[in-house]
Amino acid sequence: MLAHGMVHTYELSLPIFVTIWLMEFDVVNLGLTQLEVTAATLGWVLTAGYGLFGIGALPGGVLVDRIGSRRLISLCLFGMAGSFVLLGLSPNLVVVTLALLCWGAAASVYHPAGLALISKGMNERGTGFAYHGIAGNVGIGLGPLLTAILLVFLDWTTVAMLLSVPALAAGAYATRAKFDESAAVDAGAGGSSKADAGVDSFAEFVTESKRLIAGGLAVVFLVVICSGLFYRGVLTFLPDLLSGLDTFDPIPLASLLPAGLADALGVEAGSGRMLKPERYFYSGLLMVGVLGQYAGGKLTDRLPVEWGLVGAFGALAVLAVLFLPVVNAGIAPLLVFGAILGFFLFVIQPFYQATVAEYTPAGTRGLSYGYTYLGVFGVGALGGALAGTILTYATPTALFTTLAGIAVAGALFGFYLARKNGAATGSEVTSD
């Protein structure tokens, strides 16, 4: 839970930095050529880091089946801390990109390690996924909130350096933590699939991958890609989109504080210290996701996961269509809408996490979640580049229409699983 919170603290703080980087950097100097810094440029910069976050999940999944979760989670935490130290030292966008690549590589091993630990170490997987998801959403909400508050008083490089401290502390704890990583796995389960050994060679990797695909993981992979594209497409430029609205005009910090306190903090009138309301809206939307994670996790123990996917994706499609009309309707409807969007954006995650567990054997659960997060955060990272490109060359309407189409596709894949495997719903269909 600590590690999950840290991963998402960093992941969702980055879009807040995007609004600053758009103003601070004019060009990307590549030596032989220079690129203008636009939403499209930064979309691809974030896609590089976010993409590695997903791509690295596949080898991470192989490793967790071989060496266990604890050591990988410890390395993940220390690696993320070092990456944000490098981010704080970045003099230009090239070094920013390098720091994001380092962060993506370090963070990529977390989800296969953490989710394999829950799925093999807990009997009540759905509840475990729920509490695990809540911890992630605490990081998702409080990380950007802490970042926004610190940016009122400090420059972004100092804030990035300070953000490395919690991961260092969590990493120190993780190196000492001990637990039974396979407490919920029946020692006699597994049959023709590897029950508890993972993969030992490339040939076994290919064999087990084919087995997973034949067992239904291929369609689940398409489901998680849709989730990742929608998630990244909505969130990457949300603060920047909202900053252009009159509703979210910057507020001088001095106007919100007593004169004496403002003077003591050095934020007297004219100091230029401003509150950016869109950052707090963004953080609040993400914090509501705690409720979505909890509800989704509980529901996976009570209804077929395939139908849960259909319902969640359907809701996201409707919300994407309604986003711009609600934005123009005023602050009260927007606050309510933001809470609903935050809920459904995260209610879907326990459903696809549990779906993977339903369709894969315990012995290659790490590999299974490696493929899952290759789809969610690897291929799904293209959602950020897609959003930046559409916003640069088209309109927000085109973006949210595209996102609605992605959600509809996800619902259709979930419906296909529900119809094809209805008789097997609720059981580990590939456990033999």
XYZ file of C-alpha atoms in Angstrom:
432
model
C 0.000 0.000 0.000
C 2.859 2.390 0.775
C 4.554 1.619 -2.521
C 1.313 1.892 -4.486
C 0.676 5.309 -2.971
C 4.178 6.463 -3.903
C 3.937 5.219 -7.502
C 0.763 7.190 -8.126
C 1.924 10.243 -6.181
C 4.642 10.705 -8.777
C 2.584 9.581 -11.750
C -0.237 12.088 -11.194
C 1.927 14.982 -9.989
C 3.536 15.213 -13.421
C 0.504 16.794 -15.173
C 0.737 19.695 -12.698
C 4.355 20.248 -13.745
C 3.205 20.239 -17.401
C 1.454 23.589 -16.947
C 4.766 25.048 -15.697
C 6.924 23.436 -18.380
C 4.690 24.875 -21.112
C 5.592 28.354 -19.838
C 9.212 27.749 -18.806
C 10.568 25.916 -21.862
C 10.330 27.374 -25.365
C 12.300 24.794 -27.333
C 13.798 21.330 -26.987
C 17.424 21.469 -28.103
C 18.334 18.188 -29.812
C 21.717 19.375 -31.088
C 21.135 19.185 -34.829
C 17.627 20.589 -34.540
C 15.231 22.265 -32.147
C 11.599 21.520 -31.459
C 9.037 24.048 -30.297
C 7.520 23.161 -26.924
C 3.768 22.657 -27.382
C 1.103 20.465 -25.811
C 1.952 17.883 -28.476
C 5.677 18.005 -27.590
C 5.039 17.580 -23.875
C 2.489 14.889 -24.631
C 5.236 12.837 -26.244
C 7.706 13.645 -23.425
C 5.272 12.304 -20.842
C 4.416 9.388 -23.105
C 8.097 8.399 -23.048
C 8.140 8.140 -19.247
C 4.634 6.767 -18.895
C 5.261 4.338 -21.741
C 8.325 2.866 -20.057
C 6.223 2.644 -16.889
C 4.054 0.202 -18.817
C 6.598 -1.503 -21.078
C 8.810 -2.398 -18.124
C 5.885 -4.160 -16.460
C 6.347 -7.223 -18.688
C 9.964 -8.006 -17.714
C 8.966 -6.931 -14.204
C 6.265 -9.576 -14.246
C 8.792 -12.235 -15.240
C 11.132 -11.124 -12.442
C 8.474 -11.188 -9.746
C 7.673 -14.816 -10.558
C 11.381 -15.601 -10.115
C 12.640 -13.453 -7.215
C 9.485 -12.383 -5.383
C 7.755 -9.094 -4.681
C 9.605 -7.587 -1.721
C 12.952 -6.983 -3.401
C 11.379 -5.562 -6.559
C 9.161 -3.185 -4.575
C 12.196 -1.938 -2.621
C 14.137 -1.291 -5.836
C 11.111 0.461 -7.292
C 10.899 2.898 -4.370
C 14.587 3.788 -4.352
C 14.603 4.161 -8.139
C 11.628 6.550 -8.116
C 13.244 8.657 -5.411
C 16.447 8.974 -7.443
C 14.478 9.874 -10.557
C 12.781 12.807 -8.854
C 16.134 14.022 -7.543
C 17.310 14.056 -11.173
C 14.094 15.835 -12.189
C 14.805 18.530 -9.627
C 18.277 19.017 -11.116
C 17.003 19.290 -14.705
C 18.217 22.410 -16.563
C 16.232 21.669 -19.731
C 13.527 19.475 -21.213
C 16.029 16.871 -22.424
C 17.080 16.110 -18.834
C 13.422 16.237 -17.772
C 12.749 13.516 -20.357
C 15.686 11.450 -19.039
C 14.361 11.775 -15.478
C 10.908 10.669 -16.584
C 12.412 7.657 -18.375
C 14.262 6.699 -15.170
C 11.060 7.088 -13.177
C 9.117 4.964 -15.684
C 11.702 2.176 -15.552
C 11.730 2.141 -11.735
C 7.953 2.357 -11.332
C 7.240 -0.265 -13.990
C 7.986 -3.242 -11.752
C 5.538 -2.183 -9.036
C 2.171 -3.334 -10.369
C 3.214 -6.878 -11.326
C 4.956 -7.236 -7.949
C 2.220 -5.687 -5.817
C -0.745 -7.292 -7.569
C 0.892 -10.731 -7.720
C 1.514 -10.403 -3.975
C -2.164 -9.681 -3.286
C -3.536 -12.301 -5.666
C -1.293 -15.053 -4.240
C -1.019 -13.855 -0.641
C -4.651 -12.991 0.223
C -7.723 -15.214 0.235
C -10.154 -12.278 -0.183
C -8.577 -10.887 -3.322
C -11.330 -8.381 -4.074
C -11.032 -6.779 -0.648
C -7.255 -6.790 -0.973
C -7.495 -5.064 -4.339
C -9.894 -2.545 -2.796
C -7.573 -1.512 0.058
C -4.587 -1.573 -2.279
C -6.505 0.679 -4.657
C -7.439 3.049 -1.847
C -3.756 3.447 -0.970
C -3.026 4.200 -4.604
C -5.756 6.803 -4.710
C -4.504 8.451 -1.534
C -1.245 8.948 -3.422
C -3.121 9.933 -6.567
C -5.047 12.643 -4.702
C -2.670 13.818 -1.996
C 0.420 13.743 -4.240
C -0.908 16.374 -6.656
C -2.425 18.311 -3.733
C 0.908 18.408 -1.913
C 2.624 19.369 -5.176
C 0.154 22.193 -5.796
C 0.594 23.566 -2.264
C 4.390 23.426 -2.406
C 4.389 25.181 -5.788
C 2.722 28.198 -4.177
C 5.876 28.797 -2.155
C 8.705 27.014 -4.006
C 9.962 26.638 -7.566
C 9.185 23.381 -9.355
C 12.738 22.001 -9.177
C 12.789 22.290 -5.374
C 9.361 20.671 -5.174
C 10.561 17.739 -7.289
C 13.512 17.235 -4.947
C 11.275 17.294 -1.867
C 8.924 14.750 -3.412
C 11.743 12.195 -3.467
C 11.864 12.019 0.352
C 8.702 9.903 0.977
C 9.848 7.207 -1.456
C 13.229 7.023 0.259
C 11.501 6.480 3.608
C 9.106 3.883 2.185
C 12.001 2.094 0.493
C 13.890 1.878 3.780
C 10.827 0.270 5.385
C 10.298 -2.115 2.467
C 13.803 -3.550 2.802
C 12.902 -4.756 6.303
C 9.335 -5.968 5.684
C 8.728 -9.741 5.797
C 5.590 -11.659 4.798
C 4.356 -14.872 3.185
C 4.066 -14.096 -0.515
C 2.047 -17.221 -1.384
C -0.192 -17.723 1.651
C -3.365 -18.064 -0.448
C -1.992 -20.403 -3.126
C -3.003 -24.072 -2.902
C 0.248 -26.027 -3.001
C -1.373 -28.615 -5.231
C -2.855 -26.173 -7.762
C -1.463 -25.423 -11.136
C -1.756 -28.611 -13.143
C -0.221 -28.208 -16.548
C 0.623 -24.562 -15.898
C 3.457 -23.619 -13.594
C 1.905 -23.312 -10.153
C 4.593 -21.453 -8.288
C 7.828 -21.241 -10.251
C 7.283 -18.611 -12.931
C 9.337 -18.953 -16.118
C 12.959 -20.082 -16.321
C 13.822 -19.407 -19.961
C 12.739 -17.579 -23.070
C 11.186 -20.792 -24.375
C 9.074 -21.077 -21.223
C 8.203 -17.386 -21.495
C 6.835 -18.016 -24.999
C 5.013 -21.187 -23.911
C 3.381 -19.580 -20.893
C 2.509 -16.463 -22.914
C 0.736 -18.620 -25.499
C -1.114 -20.404 -22.703
C -2.249 -17.083 -21.230
C -3.408 -15.805 -24.610
C -5.334 -19.018 -25.288
C -6.952 -18.709 -21.871
C -8.557 -15.366 -22.696
C -5.843 -12.874 -21.761
C -5.765 -11.503 -25.329
C -9.218 -9.934 -25.000
C -8.471 -8.806 -21.446
C -5.357 -7.122 -22.871
C -7.567 -5.122 -25.268
C -9.790 -4.158 -22.330
C -6.892 -2.781 -20.307
C -5.508 -0.891 -23.322
C -8.847 0.932 -23.602
C -8.729 1.728 -19.896
C -5.160 3.036 -20.151
C -5.839 5.207 -23.216
C -8.904 6.776 -21.597
C -7.171 7.298 -18.227
C -4.089 8.947 -19.698
C -6.043 10.857 -22.328
C -8.282 12.479 -19.714
C -5.731 13.236 -17.013
C -2.524 14.319 -18.787
C -3.773 17.745 -19.884
C -6.757 18.196 -17.554
C -5.099 20.917 -15.397
C -4.018 22.789 -18.523
C -7.493 22.504 -20.072
C -9.142 23.848 -16.947
C -6.650 26.695 -16.545
C -8.116 28.341 -19.637
C -11.556 28.720 -18.029
C -12.701 31.934 -16.335
C -13.936 29.779 -13.458
C -10.329 28.860 -12.674
C -8.660 32.273 -12.879
C -5.585 32.438 -10.591
C -6.235 33.904 -7.123
C -3.589 36.108 -5.418
C -2.561 34.273 -2.259
C -2.306 37.557 -0.336
C -6.039 38.127 -0.779
C -6.811 34.936 1.158
C -4.560 35.589 4.165
C -4.599 38.126 7.037
C -2.166 40.950 6.313
C 0.218 40.032 9.118
C 0.413 36.385 8.108
C 0.847 37.322 4.443
C 3.769 39.588 5.340
C 5.363 36.895 7.514
C 5.138 34.376 4.675
C 6.451 36.851 2.122
C 3.281 36.753 0.036
C 2.159 40.337 0.399
C 0.128 41.942 -2.378
C 2.120 42.131 -5.599
C 4.417 39.251 -4.666
C 3.115 37.177 -7.564
C 2.191 34.214 -5.363
C -0.989 32.780 -6.883
C -3.312 29.905 -6.143
C -4.196 27.910 -9.261
C -7.728 26.566 -8.626
C -7.547 24.023 -11.459
C -4.776 22.177 -9.616
C -7.013 21.697 -6.573
C -9.973 20.632 -8.701
C -7.713 18.070 -10.381
C -6.491 16.811 -7.011
C -10.020 16.625 -5.609
C -11.243 14.654 -8.620
C -8.460 12.143 -8.066
C -9.169 11.855 -4.341
C -12.790 10.906 -5.050
C -11.257 7.953 -6.864
C -10.659 6.415 -3.410
C -14.390 5.718 -3.248
C -14.350 4.313 -6.764
C -11.472 1.964 -5.975
C -13.157 0.718 -2.815
C -16.545 0.250 -4.461
C -15.018 -1.493 -7.470
C -12.981 -3.842 -5.286
C -15.999 -4.816 -3.196
C -18.160 -5.315 -6.285
C -15.669 -7.747 -7.804
C -16.497 -10.129 -4.945
C -20.237 -9.788 -5.608
C -20.871 -9.681 -9.361
C -19.316 -11.018 -12.581
C -16.257 -8.943 -13.385
C -17.071 -8.912 -17.110
C -20.366 -7.105 -16.536
C -18.618 -4.717 -14.180
C -16.311 -3.765 -17.051
C -19.284 -3.173 -19.356
C -20.995 -0.884 -16.850
C -17.883 1.101 -15.932
C -16.814 1.686 -19.540
C -20.349 2.646 -20.485
C -20.409 5.274 -17.741
C -17.055 6.675 -18.907
C -18.344 6.984 -22.470
C -21.318 9.023 -21.274
C -19.117 11.218 -19.064
C -16.735 11.942 -21.950
C -19.640 13.143 -24.094
C -20.957 15.345 -21.269
C -17.623 16.846 -20.181
C -17.548 20.015 -22.284
C -21.270 20.885 -21.890
C -20.905 20.575 -18.103
C -17.687 22.624 -18.084
C -19.633 25.481 -19.682
C -22.576 25.139 -17.262
C -20.853 26.709 -14.250
C -18.808 25.778 -11.209
C -21.464 23.876 -9.214
C -22.351 21.379 -11.971
C -18.640 21.028 -12.752
C -17.788 20.118 -9.144
C -20.487 17.438 -9.076
C -19.438 16.154 -12.482
C -15.778 16.046 -11.420
C -16.670 13.857 -8.435
C -18.641 11.465 -10.661
C -15.822 11.316 -13.225
C -13.250 10.648 -10.505
C -15.395 7.814 -9.139
C -15.890 6.003 -12.457
C -12.362 6.645 -13.664
C -11.120 4.427 -10.843
C -14.014 2.049 -10.195
C -12.947 0.179 -13.322
C -9.454 -0.672 -12.063
C -10.338 -3.408 -9.521
C -12.565 -4.989 -12.176
C -9.788 -5.458 -14.722
C -7.304 -6.445 -12.004
C -9.688 -9.161 -10.797
C -10.461 -10.178 -14.386
C -6.781 -10.958 -14.921
C -6.793 -13.135 -11.801
C -9.893 -14.953 -13.086
C -8.328 -15.752 -16.456
C -4.775 -16.712 -15.425
C -3.049 -19.394 -13.284
C -1.297 -18.478 -10.029
C 2.137 -19.649 -11.161
C 2.394 -17.002 -13.865
C 0.357 -14.308 -12.137
C 3.317 -11.915 -12.202
C 3.728 -12.466 -15.946
C -0.028 -11.955 -16.350
C 0.045 -8.622 -14.562
C 3.150 -7.726 -16.543
C 1.106 -8.055 -19.722
C -1.757 -6.185 -18.046
C 0.294 -3.124 -17.211
C 2.103 -3.254 -20.525
C -1.377 -2.603 -21.898
C -2.594 -0.133 -19.271
C 0.494 2.025 -18.903
C 2.600 1.036 -21.927
C 0.206 1.133 -24.854
C -2.123 3.255 -22.720
C 0.578 5.921 -22.412
C -0.194 6.852 -25.997
C -3.331 8.462 -24.583
C -1.173 11.378 -23.408
C 0.410 11.842 -26.820
C -2.999 11.445 -28.444
C -4.497 14.107 -26.171
C -1.624 16.538 -26.708
C -1.708 16.108 -30.472
C -5.483 16.567 -30.686
C -5.376 19.652 -28.450
C -2.560 21.156 -30.541
C -4.051 20.523 -33.974
C -7.792 20.129 -33.316
C -10.201 20.954 -30.472
C -11.204 19.714 -27.000
C -14.458 18.510 -28.569
C -12.486 16.201 -30.853
C -10.510 14.914 -27.858
C -13.537 13.983 -25.761
C -15.328 12.463 -28.736
C -12.287 10.258 -29.293
C -12.197 9.302 -25.614
C -15.893 8.371 -25.716
C -15.169 6.067 -28.651
C -12.345 4.384 -26.709
C -14.689 3.779 -23.753
C -17.343 2.281 -26.044
C -14.726 -0.095 -27.458
C -13.799 -1.161 -23.909
C -17.454 -1.843 -23.089
C -17.807 -3.987 -26.215
C -14.745 -6.062 -25.289
C -16.184 -6.570 -21.797
C -19.508 -7.615 -23.329
C -17.693 -10.123 -25.548
C -16.023 -11.682 -22.483
C -19.340 -11.814 -20.641
C -21.093 -13.605 -23.503
C -18.225 -15.925 -24.374
C -17.341 -17.001 -20.836
C -20.604 -16.545 -18.981
C -20.638 -20.129 -17.799
C -17.159 -19.796 -16.316
C -17.738 -16.425 -14.626
C -16.556 -16.323 -11.052
C -13.985 -19.079 -11.390
C -10.325 -19.173 -12.364
C -11.006 -20.484 -15.831
C -7.364 -21.286 -16.551
C -6.386 -22.636 -13.129
C -6.060 -26.148 -14.551
